[in-house]
Tab-separated table of C-alpha atoms in Angstrom:
chain	number	residue	atom	x	y	z
A	99	MET	CA	-55.804	-36.727	-53.148
A	100	SER	CA	-56.518	-33.852	-50.757
A	101	ALA	CA	-57.042	-30.292	-51.937
A	102	ASP	CA	-53.999	-29.275	-49.879
A	103	LEU	CA	-51.778	-31.791	-51.660
A	104	LEU	CA	-53.159	-30.782	-55.042
A	105	SER	CA	-52.356	-27.157	-54.247
A	106	ARG	CA	-48.725	-28.118	-53.658
A	107	VAL	CA	-48.209	-30.137	-56.853
A	108	PRO	CA	-47.250	-27.117	-59.009
A	109	LEU	CA	-44.601	-26.284	-56.415
A	110	LEU	CA	-42.843	-29.637	-56.532
A	111	ALA	CA	-39.768	-30.329	-58.644
A	112	LYS	CA	-39.045	-33.874	-59.748
A	113	TRP	CA	-35.517	-35.281	-59.610
A	114	ARG	CA	-34.769	-38.973	-60.177
A	115	GLY	CA	-38.233	-39.938	-59.084
A	116	ARG	CA	-38.110	-37.808	-55.943
A	117	MET	CA	-40.358	-34.836	-55.392
A	118	ILE	CA	-38.605	-31.793	-53.985
A	119	GLN	CA	-40.743	-29.052	-52.463
A	120	ILE	CA	-40.236	-25.584	-53.937
A	121	LYS	CA	-41.586	-22.677	-51.929
A	122	THR	CA	-43.115	-19.423	-53.073
A	123	ALA	CA	-41.606	-16.141	-51.884
A	124	HIS	CA	-44.442	-15.844	-49.362
A	125	GLU	CA	-43.810	-19.334	-48.023
A	126	ILE	CA	-40.135	-18.539	-47.580
A	127	GLU	CA	-41.196	-15.515	-45.527
A	128	LEU	CA	-43.259	-17.849	-43.334
A	129	MET	CA	-40.241	-20.118	-42.935
A	130	ARG	CA	-38.182	-17.098	-41.915
A	131	ALA	CA	-40.629	-16.463	-39.082
A	132	ALA	CA	-40.257	-20.083	-37.937
A	133	GLY	CA	-36.483	-19.768	-38.248
A	134	LEU	CA	-36.420	-16.740	-35.973
A	135	VAL	CA	-38.390	-18.671	-33.348
A	136	VAL	CA	-35.704	-21.373	-33.464
A	137	ALA	CA	-32.928	-18.779	-33.257
A	138	GLY	CA	-34.537	-17.269	-30.174
A	139	ALA	CA	-35.016	-20.655	-28.523
A	140	LEU	CA	-31.359	-21.578	-29.082
A	141	ALA	CA	-30.223	-18.228	-27.697
A	142	ALA	CA	-32.386	-18.758	-24.595
A	143	VAL	CA	-31.005	-22.261	-24.048
A	144	ARG	CA	-27.416	-21.197	-24.685
A	145	ALA	CA	-27.717	-18.478	-22.027
A	146	GLU	CA	-28.561	-21.143	-19.430
A	147	VAL	CA	-25.766	-23.620	-20.242
A	148	ARG	CA	-23.712	-23.888	-17.047
A	149	PRO	CA	-22.448	-26.511	-14.589
A	150	GLY	CA	-25.318	-28.097	-12.698
A	151	VAL	CA	-28.095	-27.468	-15.197
A	152	THR	CA	-29.850	-30.561	-16.521
A	153	THR	CA	-30.614	-31.297	-20.137
A	154	GLY	CA	-34.247	-31.596	-19.079
A	155	GLU	CA	-34.179	-28.021	-17.792
A	156	LEU	CA	-32.680	-26.816	-21.075
A	157	ASP	CA	-35.399	-28.682	-22.946
A	158	ALA	CA	-38.097	-26.934	-20.898
A	159	ILE	CA	-36.564	-23.533	-21.688
A	160	ALA	CA	-36.671	-24.265	-25.414
A	161	GLU	CA	-40.227	-25.552	-25.325
A	162	ASP	CA	-41.427	-22.544	-23.346
A	163	HIS	CA	-39.810	-20.124	-25.799
A	164	ILE	CA	-41.260	-21.925	-28.822
A	165	ARG	CA	-44.788	-22.118	-27.435
A	166	THR	CA	-44.720	-18.538	-26.149
A	167	ALA	CA	-43.923	-17.474	-29.713
A	168	GLY	CA	-47.064	-19.270	-30.914
A	169	ALA	CA	-45.131	-22.142	-32.487
A	170	ILE	CA	-44.921	-25.897	-31.884
A	171	PRO	CA	-41.716	-27.859	-31.159
A	172	SER	CA	-40.833	-29.869	-34.266
A	173	PHE	CA	-39.015	-32.605	-32.365
A	174	LEU	CA	-41.495	-33.339	-29.564
A	175	GLY	CA	-43.314	-36.545	-30.469
A	176	TYR	CA	-41.475	-36.924	-33.786
A	177	HIS	CA	-41.403	-40.717	-34.296
A	178	GLY	CA	-41.772	-40.927	-30.516
A	179	PHE	CA	-38.953	-38.535	-29.562
A	180	THR	CA	-39.582	-37.138	-26.078
A	181	GLY	CA	-37.799	-33.778	-26.179
A	182	SER	CA	-38.169	-30.367	-27.783
A	183	ILE	CA	-34.401	-30.300	-28.326
A	184	CYS	CA	-31.742	-32.884	-28.985
A	185	ALA	CA	-29.063	-32.573	-26.300
A	186	SER	CA	-25.917	-34.483	-27.288
A	187	ILE	CA	-22.920	-34.373	-24.959
A	188	ASN	CA	-19.229	-34.941	-25.728
A	189	GLU	CA	-18.942	-38.201	-27.742
A	190	GLU	CA	-22.662	-38.011	-28.604
A	191	ILE	CA	-22.996	-36.701	-32.141
A	192	VAL	CA	-26.738	-36.207	-32.616
A	193	HIS	CA	-30.205	-37.121	-31.288
A	194	GLY	CA	-29.350	-37.145	-27.586
A	195	ILE	CA	-32.545	-37.293	-25.504
A	196	PRO	CA	-32.899	-34.542	-22.867
A	197	VAL	CA	-33.715	-35.873	-19.392
A	198	SER	CA	-34.226	-34.337	-15.966
A	199	GLY	CA	-31.511	-36.430	-14.317
A	200	ARG	CA	-28.626	-35.604	-16.632
A	201	THR	CA	-26.473	-32.738	-15.338
A	202	LEU	CA	-23.870	-30.762	-17.248
A	203	SER	CA	-20.351	-30.392	-15.853
A	204	ALA	CA	-17.616	-27.865	-16.579
A	205	GLY	CA	-15.756	-28.820	-19.737
A	206	ASP	CA	-18.642	-30.703	-21.333
A	207	ASN	CA	-19.511	-29.944	-24.926
A	208	ILE	CA	-23.206	-30.007	-25.715
A	209	SER	CA	-24.826	-29.965	-29.128
A	210	ILE	CA	-28.277	-28.379	-28.952
A	211	ASP	CA	-30.500	-29.092	-31.951
A	212	CYS	CA	-33.881	-27.360	-32.106
A	213	GLY	CA	-36.829	-27.118	-34.464
A	214	ALA	CA	-40.118	-25.218	-34.520
A	215	ILE	CA	-43.282	-25.222	-36.610
A	216	LEU	CA	-45.037	-21.911	-37.190
A	217	GLN	CA	-48.140	-21.686	-39.394
A	218	GLY	CA	-47.256	-25.105	-40.793
A	219	TRP	CA	-43.651	-24.272	-41.737
A	220	HIS	CA	-40.486	-25.598	-40.102
A	221	GLY	CA	-37.193	-24.107	-38.987
A	222	ASP	CA	-34.245	-26.245	-37.838
A	223	SER	CA	-30.887	-25.223	-36.373
A	224	ALA	CA	-28.148	-26.512	-34.071
A	225	ILE	CA	-25.171	-25.199	-32.133
A	226	THR	CA	-22.411	-26.792	-30.063
A	227	VAL	CA	-21.172	-24.999	-26.959
A	228	THR	CA	-18.847	-25.770	-24.077
A	229	VAL	CA	-19.865	-25.590	-20.431
A	230	GLY	CA	-17.372	-22.963	-19.269
A	231	GLU	CA	-14.141	-22.422	-21.160
A	232	PRO	CA	-13.342	-24.912	-23.934
A	233	SER	CA	-9.992	-26.634	-24.257
A	234	ALA	CA	-7.886	-25.701	-27.268
A	235	GLU	CA	-8.870	-28.990	-28.910
A	236	ASP	CA	-12.581	-28.434	-28.303
A	237	ALA	CA	-12.431	-24.816	-29.473
A	238	ALA	CA	-10.730	-25.911	-32.684
A	239	LEU	CA	-13.266	-28.706	-33.263
A	240	MET	CA	-16.192	-26.336	-32.896
A	241	ALA	CA	-14.592	-23.665	-35.075
A	242	VAL	CA	-13.832	-26.166	-37.839
A	243	THR	CA	-17.389	-27.518	-37.757
A	244	GLU	CA	-19.103	-24.142	-37.735
A	245	THR	CA	-16.859	-22.757	-40.475
A	246	SER	CA	-17.582	-25.767	-42.674
A	247	MET	CA	-21.300	-25.132	-42.257
A	248	TRP	CA	-20.868	-21.550	-43.468
A	249	ALA	CA	-18.717	-22.767	-46.368
A	250	GLY	CA	-21.621	-24.979	-47.416
A	251	LEU	CA	-24.188	-22.238	-46.946
A	252	ALA	CA	-22.090	-19.959	-49.165
A	253	LYS	CA	-22.672	-22.413	-52.025
A	254	ALA	CA	-26.470	-22.283	-51.705
A	255	LEU	CA	-26.621	-20.291	-54.939
A	256	VAL	CA	-29.096	-20.270	-57.806
A	257	GLY	CA	-27.689	-22.253	-60.715
A	258	GLY	CA	-25.455	-24.479	-58.626
A	259	ARG	CA	-25.875	-28.155	-57.818
A	260	LEU	CA	-26.674	-29.769	-54.501
A	261	THR	CA	-23.260	-31.389	-54.094
A	262	ASP	CA	-21.554	-28.008	-54.487
A	263	ILE	CA	-22.680	-27.565	-50.877
A	264	SER	CA	-21.477	-31.027	-49.842
A	265	HIS	CA	-18.084	-30.530	-51.441
A	266	ALA	CA	-17.597	-27.112	-49.846
A	267	VAL	CA	-18.298	-28.568	-46.394
A	268	GLU	CA	-15.844	-31.409	-46.948
A	269	GLU	CA	-13.152	-29.168	-48.412
A	270	SER	CA	-13.382	-26.808	-45.463
A	271	ILE	CA	-12.974	-29.664	-42.943
A	272	THR	CA	-10.137	-31.449	-44.736
A	273	ALA	CA	-8.129	-28.247	-45.215
A	274	HIS	CA	-6.848	-28.556	-41.641
A	275	GLU	CA	-3.674	-30.360	-40.582
A	276	HIS	CA	-5.576	-32.422	-38.028
A	277	ALA	CA	-7.506	-35.272	-39.670
A	278	TYR	CA	-11.000	-34.462	-38.470
A	279	GLY	CA	-13.647	-37.090	-39.120
A	280	ILE	CA	-16.744	-36.386	-41.215
A	281	VAL	CA	-19.671	-38.483	-40.019
A	282	ASP	CA	-20.951	-40.755	-42.786
A	283	HIS	CA	-24.605	-41.090	-43.860
A	284	TYR	CA	-25.926	-38.422	-41.480
A	285	GLY	CA	-26.352	-34.994	-43.015
A	286	GLY	CA	-28.669	-32.173	-43.946
A	287	HIS	CA	-32.022	-32.283	-45.709
A	288	GLY	CA	-34.751	-30.440	-47.463
A	289	ILE	CA	-37.185	-28.681	-45.160
A	290	GLY	CA	-40.546	-26.958	-45.479
A	291	THR	CA	-43.979	-28.258	-44.530
A	292	GLU	CA	-42.136	-31.256	-43.043
A	293	MET	CA	-38.955	-31.160	-41.024
A	294	HIS	CA	-37.211	-33.774	-43.166
A	295	GLN	CA	-37.726	-33.724	-46.910
A	296	ASP	CA	-35.754	-34.631	-50.012
A	297	PRO	CA	-33.036	-33.992	-50.932
A	298	HIS	CA	-30.578	-35.504	-48.464
A	299	VAL	CA	-27.483	-33.305	-48.153
A	300	LEU	CA	-24.286	-35.199	-47.361
A	301	ASN	CA	-21.306	-33.377	-45.871
A	302	TYR	CA	-18.881	-34.734	-48.460
A	303	GLY	CA	-18.785	-35.509	-52.157
A	304	ARG	CA	-17.829	-34.260	-55.599
A	305	SER	CA	-19.262	-30.941	-56.709
A	306	GLY	CA	-21.540	-30.448	-59.699
A	307	ARG	CA	-23.948	-33.283	-58.985
A	308	GLY	CA	-27.485	-33.662	-57.742
A	309	PRO	CA	-30.532	-31.480	-58.353
A	310	LYS	CA	-30.125	-27.889	-59.467
A	311	LEU	CA	-30.359	-25.208	-56.815
A	312	VAL	CA	-33.359	-23.083	-57.687
A	313	PRO	CA	-35.184	-20.203	-56.006
A	314	GLY	CA	-37.598	-21.500	-53.392
A	315	LEU	CA	-35.565	-24.536	-52.386
A	316	ALA	CA	-34.949	-24.641	-48.627
A	317	LEU	CA	-32.273	-26.820	-47.040
A	318	ALA	CA	-30.919	-27.578	-43.595
A	319	ILE	CA	-27.127	-27.750	-43.763
A	320	GLU	CA	-25.591	-29.583	-40.800
A	321	PRO	CA	-22.016	-30.852	-40.661
A	322	MET	CA	-21.143	-33.332	-37.903
A	323	VAL	CA	-17.412	-33.537	-37.241
A	324	THR	CA	-15.319	-35.685	-34.895
A	325	VAL	CA	-11.861	-35.263	-33.415
A	326	GLY	CA	-11.159	-38.950	-34.019
A	327	ASP	CA	-12.604	-41.759	-36.100
A	328	PRO	CA	-16.033	-40.826	-37.535
A	329	ALA	CA	-17.449	-44.352	-37.157
A	330	THR	CA	-20.723	-44.292	-35.220
A	331	VAL	CA	-22.837	-46.445	-32.914
A	332	GLU	CA	-26.523	-45.955	-32.114
A	333	LEU	CA	-27.351	-46.497	-28.441
A	334	GLU	CA	-30.075	-48.830	-27.201
A	335	ASP	CA	-32.448	-45.879	-26.743
A	336	GLY	CA	-32.862	-45.966	-30.524
A	337	TRP	CA	-31.898	-42.324	-30.914
A	338	THR	CA	-28.526	-41.257	-29.537
A	339	VAL	CA	-25.661	-41.592	-32.024
A	340	ILE	CA	-22.145	-41.642	-30.552
A	341	THR	CA	-18.606	-41.959	-31.867
A	342	LYS	CA	-17.436	-45.564	-31.762
A	343	ASP	CA	-14.009	-44.602	-30.408
A	344	GLY	CA	-15.394	-42.224	-27.759
A	345	SER	CA	-13.871	-39.108	-29.331
A	346	ARG	CA	-15.708	-35.821	-29.089
A	347	ALA	CA	-17.959	-34.480	-31.816
A	348	ALA	CA	-19.492	-31.156	-32.824
A	349	HIS	CA	-22.633	-30.330	-34.782
A	350	PHE	CA	-23.828	-27.047	-36.286
A	351	GLU	CA	-26.883	-26.435	-38.467
A	352	HIS	CA	-28.777	-23.647	-40.193
A	353	THR	CA	-31.804	-23.585	-42.452
A	354	VAL	CA	-31.181	-21.689	-45.694
A	355	ALA	CA	-33.452	-20.605	-48.533
A	356	ILE	CA	-32.088	-20.229	-52.030
A	357	THR	CA	-33.248	-16.911	-53.460
A	358	PRO	CA	-32.395	-14.874	-56.560
A	359	GLU	CA	-30.649	-12.409	-54.225
A	360	GLY	CA	-28.445	-15.094	-52.677
A	361	PRO	CA	-28.620	-17.455	-49.675
A	362	TRP	CA	-31.021	-16.374	-46.963
A	363	VAL	CA	-30.127	-18.096	-43.697
A	364	LEU	CA	-33.553	-18.321	-42.148
A	365	THR	CA	-32.403	-19.437	-38.680
A	366	ALA	CA	-29.716	-16.750	-38.310
A	367	GLU	CA	-30.925	-13.520	-36.742
A	368	ASP	CA	-28.988	-11.440	-39.306
A	369	GLY	CA	-29.971	-13.682	-42.210
A	370	GLY	CA	-26.413	-14.952	-42.481
A	371	VAL	CA	-24.653	-11.626	-43.077
A	372	ALA	CA	-21.795	-12.158	-40.608
A	373	GLY	CA	-21.259	-15.853	-41.316
A	374	LEU	CA	-21.212	-15.504	-45.097
A	375	ALA	CA	-19.077	-12.347	-45.249
A	376	PRO	CA	-15.730	-14.254	-45.088
A	377	PHE	CA	-16.799	-16.131	-48.238
A	378	GLY	CA	-17.544	-12.969	-50.164
A	379	ILE	CA	-21.300	-13.616	-50.118
A	380	THR	CA	-23.788	-10.875	-49.347
A	381	PRO	CA	-27.055	-12.616	-48.480
A	382	ARG	CA	-30.557	-11.349	-48.269
A	383	SER	CA	-30.825	-10.106	-44.671
C-alpha cells in the first residue's frame, strides 16, 4: 500500500463495505479552488453559446480556461472520453461528445458538463442553456431541473442522511402539474481526489436512508429531467445517453461540501448564497 493511500485511510468512512472519502477543512478549500475554475470555464463557454458555434469550439474554450488557470480537464481522456466538456443537445441527456462538425442552431438546448482537477482535487458542474430565446416549455423544463438541484443542495446538512437529498430533488420535480420524467440510475456522486466516488446519489427515493452526512463529505448533485418519458438509450458511441422517446432533457449540477456552517457550493461563485436563499439556507460563502 502506498504512503499516499495510507495517509488517506484515517479520512475514509466505511458504510456497508464502501469507503467514502472525508476531506479535511484544508482539502475542502483546495476543492473550492477547483470548483471556481469549473465555474469560470462554464461562464466562458456559456458566453459563446450562439447559432453557428460548434460543440468542438465550445470544448476548446473550456479547455483553454481550465489550463490557463493551472488546472487539468477532468473529462479529457477519462475512460477514453475525447472532450473537456460533455455537450448534450436537446434529447441528449448526458455525456454528449463535443465535435468540430456539430453546429448549434437557434432553439437548441445544450447541457454543458465540465470538470477540472487542481492540485489533485476535482470540481464538477453542469448547466443547460438555450441557443437564443427558449420556448415556454424549454424554460419551464430548465427551471424545474435547476430548482430541484438547489432543493437537493439545501439538504446537504450535517446530521442528515444521503437520501434526504434524493428525496428533496424528487419532491421538487413531482410538485409540478406536468409529469416531468426523472432519469433512472444516473445521478450524482461523491467527489474528491477522483471525479466519481462513493456514494452514488440518486435523484429520487425515500428520505432518512443511506450514510450520514458529515463534515468533510463532498458530493456532486445532478438532477436529469425530461419533458416526456425518462426511459433512456445509449448511442453506439458508447457515451451519449438520449431519451428513448426523443423528448428534450435538462441537466444541472453543482459540487457541494458539507460543513458545520452549512452547505458550501464549491462550484458556485457565491458559494450557493443566491440559490439556497429560497430554501431558508444560509451557506458558507
